[in-house]
Amino acid sequence: MTSQTNIHKKHIIVFTGAGISAESGLHTFRDPNGLWQQYSVQEVATPSAWKKDRKKVLDFYNLRRQQVRQAAPNAAHIALTTLQKHFKVSIITQNVDDLHERAGSKNVLHLHGEIMKARSTVNKNLIYDLGEKDIALGDKCEKGSQLRPHIVWFGESVPEFEQACKIVSQADLLLVIGTSLRVHPAASLIHFVAKETDIVLVSPEMEYVASHITWLKNTAAEEVPRFVESLI
Ligand code: APR
């Protein structure tokens, strides 16, 4: 078999964070104008926040959900759908937006939940697509409990993490896009690749990048289409 054929048998794992959606107009979290500069995590994204002021939490996610609906996938999300035409690709995202899916990507694993979905507060398996709706106080699941955002809050477990580790361990290439790699356990995923697996990171800024990682210092919409072109 030619090396070209071999490469097309590769399993590429893509691990994304808020940075891939920045050029779609959605805020990241830790950049200068990020969400955590505007809101306190403790007041909108923790179980204690939910206990203290459910309406404040619902308002925060309803606002972000509106912003997601007004956003469109950018060239980076679209380039990843091109990649899927040439390779086996699995996307693991920390993002709760649905821009990967709206670009046409399949196999998207959301580590931190999905903002377009609601969940029962008495049975975590009761999950509801919101469509054009938001979540108001008094909106109940079929068991009669208040609906909450289907989001993993700080301090809550990340149910999909084990599955994500299994997927990453199969990577022939790990492409990391738009994450500060500062939130665990998600950030530790990069340590689950096989030792001979290349890791490529796309981000304009990083506090630190380990020497074994190839850092493409650029924005996602600029760099991801170019990188995908170089592979196909
Ligand atoms: N293209 C690519 N990367 C970008 C762009 C861009 N246009 N703009 C910013 N970035 C990079 C930033 O340099 C930073 O490295 O994206 C990263 C965003 O980092 P964070 O704001 O920390 O977002 P993320 O890493 O996704 O946060 C992880 O933290 O608050 C929780 O649950 C939340 O999923 C989130 C998690």
mmCIF file of C-alpha atoms and ligand atoms in Angstrom:
data_model
loop_
_atom_site.group_PDB
_atom_site.id
_atom_site.type_symbol
_atom_site.label_atom_id
_atom_site.label_comp_id
_atom_site.label_asym_id
_atom_site.label_seq_id
_atom_site.Cartn_x
_atom_site.Cartn_y
_atom_site.Cartn_z
ATOM 1 C CA MET A 1 0.000 0.000 0.000
ATOM 2 C CA THR A 2 1.233 3.483 -0.753
ATOM 3 C CA SER A 3 1.894 5.838 2.177
ATOM 4 C CA GLN A 4 -0.898 8.030 0.773
ATOM 5 C CA THR A 5 -3.368 5.141 1.233
ATOM 6 C CA ASN A 6 -2.016 4.474 4.717
ATOM 7 C CA ILE A 7 -2.488 8.074 5.780
ATOM 8 C CA HIS A 8 -6.153 7.881 4.739
ATOM 9 C CA LYS A 9 -6.612 5.064 7.209
ATOM 10 C CA LYS A 10 -5.588 7.402 10.005
ATOM 11 C CA HIS A 11 -7.922 8.231 12.876
ATOM 12 C CA ILE A 12 -7.708 11.951 13.568
ATOM 13 C CA ILE A 13 -9.013 13.163 16.900
ATOM 14 C CA VAL A 14 -9.948 16.843 17.101
ATOM 15 C CA PHE A 15 -10.153 18.418 20.571
ATOM 16 C CA THR A 16 -11.737 21.871 20.575
ATOM 17 C CA GLY A 17 -12.397 24.702 23.002
ATOM 18 C CA ALA A 18 -14.072 28.102 22.962
ATOM 19 C CA GLY A 19 -11.428 29.546 20.629
ATOM 20 C CA ILE A 20 -12.798 27.654 17.617
ATOM 21 C CA SER A 21 -16.102 29.523 18.051
ATOM 22 C CA ALA A 22 -14.506 32.936 18.689
ATOM 23 C CA GLU A 23 -14.571 33.875 14.980
ATOM 24 C CA SER A 24 -18.253 32.963 14.945
ATOM 25 C CA GLY A 25 -18.734 35.796 17.421
ATOM 26 C CA LEU A 26 -19.035 33.724 20.619
ATOM 27 C CA HIS A 27 -17.031 34.791 23.667
ATOM 28 C CA THR A 28 -14.258 32.613 25.000
ATOM 29 C CA PHE A 29 -13.879 32.366 28.774
ATOM 30 C CA ARG A 30 -10.381 33.524 29.705
ATOM 31 C CA ASP A 31 -9.484 35.998 26.980
ATOM 32 C CA PRO A 32 -9.478 39.702 27.950
ATOM 33 C CA ASN A 33 -13.169 40.125 26.995
ATOM 34 C CA GLY A 34 -14.062 36.590 28.006
ATOM 35 C CA LEU A 35 -17.196 35.438 29.811
ATOM 36 C CA TRP A 36 -15.427 35.033 33.135
ATOM 37 C CA GLN A 37 -14.424 38.694 32.971
ATOM 38 C CA GLN A 38 -18.129 39.581 32.698
ATOM 39 C CA TYR A 39 -19.710 37.026 35.023
ATOM 40 C CA SER A 40 -18.708 35.271 38.223
ATOM 41 C CA VAL A 41 -18.425 31.499 37.721
ATOM 42 C CA GLN A 42 -19.651 31.076 41.303
ATOM 43 C CA GLU A 43 -22.862 32.957 40.518
ATOM 44 C CA VAL A 44 -23.876 31.315 37.219
ATOM 45 C CA ALA A 45 -22.024 28.028 36.626
ATOM 46 C CA THR A 46 -21.996 25.942 39.819
ATOM 47 C CA PRO A 47 -24.521 23.756 41.682
ATOM 48 C CA SER A 48 -24.476 26.276 44.564
ATOM 49 C CA ALA A 49 -25.361 29.078 42.126
ATOM 50 C CA TRP A 50 -28.330 26.975 41.003
ATOM 51 C CA LYS A 51 -29.390 26.419 44.602
ATOM 52 C CA LYS A 52 -29.029 30.133 45.437
ATOM 53 C CA ASP A 53 -30.619 31.811 42.387
ATOM 54 C CA ARG A 54 -32.042 29.547 39.671
ATOM 55 C CA LYS A 55 -33.382 32.464 37.666
ATOM 56 C CA LYS A 56 -29.939 34.094 37.470
ATOM 57 C CA VAL A 57 -28.459 30.849 36.175
ATOM 58 C CA LEU A 58 -31.284 30.320 33.673
ATOM 59 C CA ASP A 59 -30.951 33.931 32.438
ATOM 60 C CA PHE A 60 -27.180 33.444 31.902
ATOM 61 C CA TYR A 61 -27.667 30.335 29.769
ATOM 62 C CA ASN A 62 -30.742 31.725 27.964
ATOM 63 C CA LEU A 63 -28.650 34.755 26.909
ATOM 64 C CA ARG A 64 -25.753 32.567 25.746
ATOM 65 C CA ARG A 65 -28.187 30.273 23.913
ATOM 66 C CA GLN A 66 -29.587 33.255 21.992
ATOM 67 C CA GLN A 67 -26.020 34.213 21.034
ATOM 68 C CA VAL A 68 -25.360 30.654 19.835
ATOM 69 C CA ARG A 69 -28.528 30.738 17.699
ATOM 70 C CA GLN A 70 -27.345 34.007 16.107
ATOM 71 C CA ALA A 71 -23.856 32.627 15.433
ATOM 72 C CA ALA A 72 -22.824 30.620 12.376
ATOM 73 C CA PRO A 73 -20.109 27.980 11.963
ATOM 74 C CA ASN A 74 -16.865 29.539 10.692
ATOM 75 C CA ALA A 75 -14.184 28.312 8.267
ATOM 76 C CA ALA A 76 -12.594 26.179 10.980
ATOM 77 C CA HIS A 77 -15.794 24.239 11.750
ATOM 78 C CA ILE A 78 -16.351 23.794 8.010
ATOM 79 C CA ALA A 79 -12.783 22.655 7.337
ATOM 80 C CA LEU A 80 -13.297 19.874 9.894
ATOM 81 C CA THR A 81 -16.257 18.577 7.878
ATOM 82 C CA THR A 82 -13.928 18.443 4.836
ATOM 83 C CA LEU A 83 -11.425 16.486 6.925
ATOM 84 C CA GLN A 84 -14.176 13.950 7.684
ATOM 85 C CA LYS A 85 -14.525 13.232 3.976
ATOM 86 C CA HIS A 86 -10.922 11.989 3.851
ATOM 87 C CA PHE A 87 -10.209 10.481 7.268
ATOM 88 C CA LYS A 88 -11.899 8.825 10.198
ATOM 89 C CA VAL A 89 -12.411 11.856 12.482
ATOM 90 C CA SER A 90 -13.740 12.050 16.046
ATOM 91 C CA ILE A 91 -14.420 15.459 17.551
ATOM 92 C CA ILE A 92 -14.241 15.950 21.303
ATOM 93 C CA THR A 93 -15.326 19.431 22.309
ATOM 94 C CA GLN A 94 -15.429 21.394 25.548
ATOM 95 C CA ASN A 95 -17.897 23.726 23.824
ATOM 96 C CA VAL A 96 -21.579 23.637 24.595
ATOM 97 C CA ASP A 97 -22.524 25.348 21.310
ATOM 98 C CA ASP A 98 -23.773 23.304 18.337
ATOM 99 C CA LEU A 99 -21.562 24.900 15.685
ATOM 100 C CA HIS A 100 -19.700 21.671 14.903
ATOM 101 C CA GLU A 101 -23.015 19.928 14.213
ATOM 102 C CA ARG A 102 -24.424 22.866 12.258
ATOM 103 C CA ALA A 103 -21.292 22.812 10.071
ATOM 104 C CA GLY A 104 -22.107 19.161 9.313
ATOM 105 C CA SER A 105 -19.706 17.338 11.652
ATOM 106 C CA LYS A 106 -20.714 13.924 12.956
ATOM 107 C CA ASN A 107 -19.235 12.073 15.951
ATOM 108 C CA VAL A 108 -19.116 15.124 18.237
ATOM 109 C CA LEU A 109 -18.591 14.328 21.925
ATOM 110 C CA HIS A 110 -19.537 17.240 24.203
ATOM 111 C CA LEU A 111 -17.508 16.962 27.417
ATOM 112 C CA HIS A 112 -19.189 19.936 29.115
ATOM 113 C CA GLY A 113 -22.753 19.455 27.875
ATOM 114 C CA GLU A 114 -24.917 21.103 25.220
ATOM 115 C CA ILE A 115 -26.579 24.512 25.596
ATOM 116 C CA MET A 116 -29.360 23.619 23.127
ATOM 117 C CA LYS A 117 -30.599 20.934 25.524
ATOM 118 C CA ALA A 118 -32.343 20.918 28.918
ATOM 119 C CA ARG A 119 -32.181 18.224 31.600
ATOM 120 C CA SER A 120 -34.376 17.011 34.429
ATOM 121 C CA THR A 121 -33.163 17.849 37.936
ATOM 122 C CA VAL A 122 -34.326 14.472 39.292
ATOM 123 C CA ASN A 123 -33.161 12.158 36.495
ATOM 124 C CA LYS A 124 -29.987 13.073 34.569
ATOM 125 C CA ASN A 125 -31.003 10.742 31.737
ATOM 126 C CA LEU A 126 -34.078 12.837 30.920
ATOM 127 C CA ILE A 127 -32.635 15.238 28.337
ATOM 128 C CA TYR A 128 -34.741 17.455 26.045
ATOM 129 C CA ASP A 129 -33.907 19.314 22.821
ATOM 130 C CA LEU A 130 -34.868 22.955 23.321
ATOM 131 C CA GLY A 131 -35.237 23.872 19.642
ATOM 132 C CA GLU A 132 -36.202 27.589 19.635
ATOM 133 C CA LYS A 133 -37.279 27.547 23.302
ATOM 134 C CA ASP A 134 -35.378 28.667 26.404
ATOM 135 C CA ILE A 135 -35.717 27.458 29.986
ATOM 136 C CA ALA A 136 -37.926 29.377 32.415
ATOM 137 C CA LEU A 137 -38.631 28.878 36.088
ATOM 138 C CA GLY A 138 -41.577 26.467 36.214
ATOM 139 C CA ASP A 139 -40.585 24.535 33.070
ATOM 140 C CA LYS A 140 -40.723 20.946 34.221
ATOM 141 C CA CYS A 141 -39.564 17.519 33.057
ATOM 142 C CA GLU A 142 -41.998 14.628 32.666
ATOM 143 C CA LYS A 143 -41.410 13.763 36.352
ATOM 144 C CA GLY A 144 -42.495 17.242 37.407
ATOM 145 C CA SER A 145 -39.065 18.622 38.352
ATOM 146 C CA GLN A 146 -37.625 21.965 37.225
ATOM 147 C CA LEU A 147 -35.582 21.778 34.034
ATOM 148 C CA ARG A 148 -31.917 22.903 34.137
ATOM 149 C CA PRO A 149 -29.378 23.558 31.393
ATOM 150 C CA HIS A 150 -27.756 20.333 30.127
ATOM 151 C CA ILE A 151 -24.356 21.734 31.088
ATOM 152 C CA VAL A 152 -21.544 20.349 33.278
ATOM 153 C CA TRP A 153 -21.024 23.016 35.938
ATOM 154 C CA PHE A 154 -17.807 23.571 37.854
ATOM 155 C CA GLY A 155 -17.649 21.010 40.640
ATOM 156 C CA GLU A 156 -19.755 18.467 38.740
ATOM 157 C CA SER A 157 -18.325 15.268 37.283
ATOM 158 C CA VAL A 158 -17.576 15.021 33.532
ATOM 159 C CA PRO A 159 -19.475 11.825 32.616
ATOM 160 C CA GLU A 160 -18.010 11.582 29.078
ATOM 161 C CA PHE A 161 -14.381 11.951 30.179
ATOM 162 C CA GLU A 162 -13.624 8.232 30.306
ATOM 163 C CA GLN A 163 -15.039 7.751 26.812
ATOM 164 C CA ALA A 164 -13.003 10.746 25.617
ATOM 165 C CA CYS A 165 -9.794 9.178 27.000
ATOM 166 C CA LYS A 166 -10.525 5.951 25.101
ATOM 167 C CA ILE A 167 -11.053 7.890 21.870
ATOM 168 C CA VAL A 168 -7.886 9.967 22.308
ATOM 169 C CA SER A 169 -5.828 6.825 22.956
ATOM 170 C CA GLN A 170 -6.741 5.681 19.410
ATOM 171 C CA ALA A 171 -5.508 8.899 17.772
ATOM 172 C CA ASP A 172 -2.988 8.739 14.936
ATOM 173 C CA LEU A 173 -3.005 12.532 15.132
ATOM 174 C CA LEU A 174 -4.451 14.810 17.843
ATOM 175 C CA LEU A 175 -5.495 18.252 16.564
ATOM 176 C CA VAL A 176 -6.176 20.660 19.462
ATOM 177 C CA ILE A 177 -7.976 23.885 18.524
ATOM 178 C CA GLY A 178 -8.810 26.971 20.593
ATOM 179 C CA THR A 179 -8.396 25.879 24.174
ATOM 180 C CA SER A 180 -6.257 27.301 26.975
ATOM 181 C CA LEU A 181 -5.884 23.757 28.361
ATOM 182 C CA ARG A 182 -6.526 25.167 31.831
ATOM 183 C CA VAL A 183 -9.653 23.277 32.859
ATOM 184 C CA HIS A 184 -9.396 19.724 34.126
ATOM 185 C CA PRO A 185 -10.032 16.930 33.593
ATOM 186 C CA ALA A 186 -10.617 17.964 29.940
ATOM 187 C CA ALA A 187 -7.148 19.530 29.554
ATOM 188 C CA SER A 188 -5.451 16.298 30.624
ATOM 189 C CA LEU A 189 -6.807 14.535 27.513
ATOM 190 C CA ILE A 190 -3.596 15.440 25.651
ATOM 191 C CA HIS A 191 -1.729 13.039 27.961
ATOM 192 C CA PHE A 192 -3.821 10.074 26.811
ATOM 193 C CA VAL A 193 -2.409 9.849 23.294
ATOM 194 C CA ALA A 194 -0.025 7.033 22.394
ATOM 195 C CA LYS A 195 3.584 8.203 22.724
ATOM 196 C CA GLU A 196 4.247 8.229 18.965
ATOM 197 C CA THR A 197 1.114 10.312 18.235
ATOM 198 C CA ASP A 198 1.727 13.853 16.990
ATOM 199 C CA ILE A 199 -0.143 16.663 18.734
ATOM 200 C CA VAL A 200 -0.833 19.865 16.788
ATOM 201 C CA LEU A 201 -2.259 22.909 18.598
ATOM 202 C CA VAL A 202 -3.974 25.857 16.872
ATOM 203 C CA SER A 203 -4.271 28.963 19.025
ATOM 204 C CA PRO A 204 -3.074 32.600 18.711
ATOM 205 C CA GLU A 205 -2.017 32.819 22.350
ATOM 206 C CA MET A 206 -0.999 30.240 24.940
ATOM 207 C CA GLU A 207 0.497 30.652 28.395
ATOM 208 C CA TYR A 208 2.636 27.587 27.864
ATOM 209 C CA VAL A 209 3.011 24.897 25.187
ATOM 210 C CA ALA A 210 4.950 21.704 25.920
ATOM 211 C CA SER A 211 7.916 21.114 23.604
ATOM 212 C CA HIS A 212 6.475 17.902 22.087
ATOM 213 C CA ILE A 213 3.421 19.801 20.818
ATOM 214 C CA THR A 214 3.527 21.525 17.411
ATOM 215 C CA TRP A 215 2.019 24.967 18.008
ATOM 216 C CA LEU A 216 0.453 26.719 14.999
ATOM 217 C CA LYS A 217 0.242 30.243 16.430
ATOM 218 C CA ASN A 218 -2.790 31.530 14.587
ATOM 219 C CA THR A 219 -6.576 31.799 14.756
ATOM 220 C CA ALA A 220 -8.734 28.767 13.968
ATOM 221 C CA ALA A 221 -10.521 30.239 10.941
ATOM 222 C CA GLU A 222 -7.137 31.146 9.408
ATOM 223 C CA GLU A 223 -5.135 28.041 10.291
ATOM 224 C CA VAL A 224 -7.509 25.056 10.357
ATOM 225 C CA PRO A 225 -8.503 25.223 6.655
ATOM 226 C CA ARG A 226 -4.804 25.523 5.737
ATOM 227 C CA PHE A 227 -3.833 22.598 7.978
ATOM 228 C CA VAL A 228 -6.663 20.410 6.632
ATOM 229 C CA GLU A 229 -5.572 21.228 3.052
ATOM 230 C CA SER A 230 -2.055 20.064 3.952
ATOM 231 C CA LEU A 231 -3.422 16.659 5.018
ATOM 232 C CA ILE A 232 -5.777 15.796 2.162
HETATM 233 N N1 APR B 1 -8.875 30.850 17.187
HETATM 234 C C1 APR B 1 -8.272 29.895 17.935
HETATM 235 N N2 APR B 1 -8.074 30.008 19.261
HETATM 236 C C2 APR B 1 -8.490 31.146 19.849
HETATM 237 C C3 APR B 1 -9.118 32.198 19.132
HETATM 238 C C4 APR B 1 -9.305 32.010 17.748
HETATM 239 N N3 APR B 1 -9.892 32.954 16.996
HETATM 240 N N4 APR B 1 -9.408 33.204 20.021
HETATM 241 C C5 APR B 1 -8.971 32.782 21.230
HETATM 242 N N5 APR B 1 -8.421 31.558 21.122
HETATM 243 C C6 APR B 1 -7.795 30.743 22.163
HETATM 244 C C7 APR B 1 -7.272 31.526 23.341
HETATM 245 O O1 APR B 1 -5.945 31.953 23.086
HETATM 246 C C8 APR B 1 -7.313 30.450 24.430
HETATM 247 O O2 APR B 1 -6.137 29.661 24.373
HETATM 248 O O3 APR B 1 -8.814 29.894 22.678
HETATM 249 C C9 APR B 1 -8.512 29.590 24.039
HETATM 250 C C10 APR B 1 -9.732 29.866 24.866
HETATM 251 O O4 APR B 1 -9.444 29.463 26.180
HETATM 252 P P1 APR B 1 -10.621 29.524 27.262
HETATM 253 O O5 APR B 1 -11.312 30.844 27.169
HETATM 254 O O6 APR B 1 -10.022 29.095 28.561
HETATM 255 O O7 APR B 1 -11.686 28.444 26.766
HETATM 256 P P2 APR B 1 -11.604 26.864 26.938
HETATM 257 O O8 APR B 1 -10.183 26.399 26.933
HETATM 258 O O9 APR B 1 -12.523 26.289 25.936
HETATM 259 O O10 APR B 1 -12.225 26.671 28.413
HETATM 260 C C11 APR B 1 -12.425 25.349 28.860
HETATM 261 O O11 APR B 1 -13.573 26.221 30.799
HETATM 262 O O12 APR B 1 -15.049 27.727 31.641
HETATM 263 C C12 APR B 1 -14.894 26.415 31.287
HETATM 264 O O13 APR B 1 -16.573 24.925 30.640
HETATM 265 C C13 APR B 1 -15.851 26.039 30.203
HETATM 266 O O14 APR B 1 -15.470 24.554 28.339
HETATM 267 C C14 APR B 1 -14.942 25.664 29.043
HETATM 268 C C15 APR B 1 -13.651 25.300 29.738
#
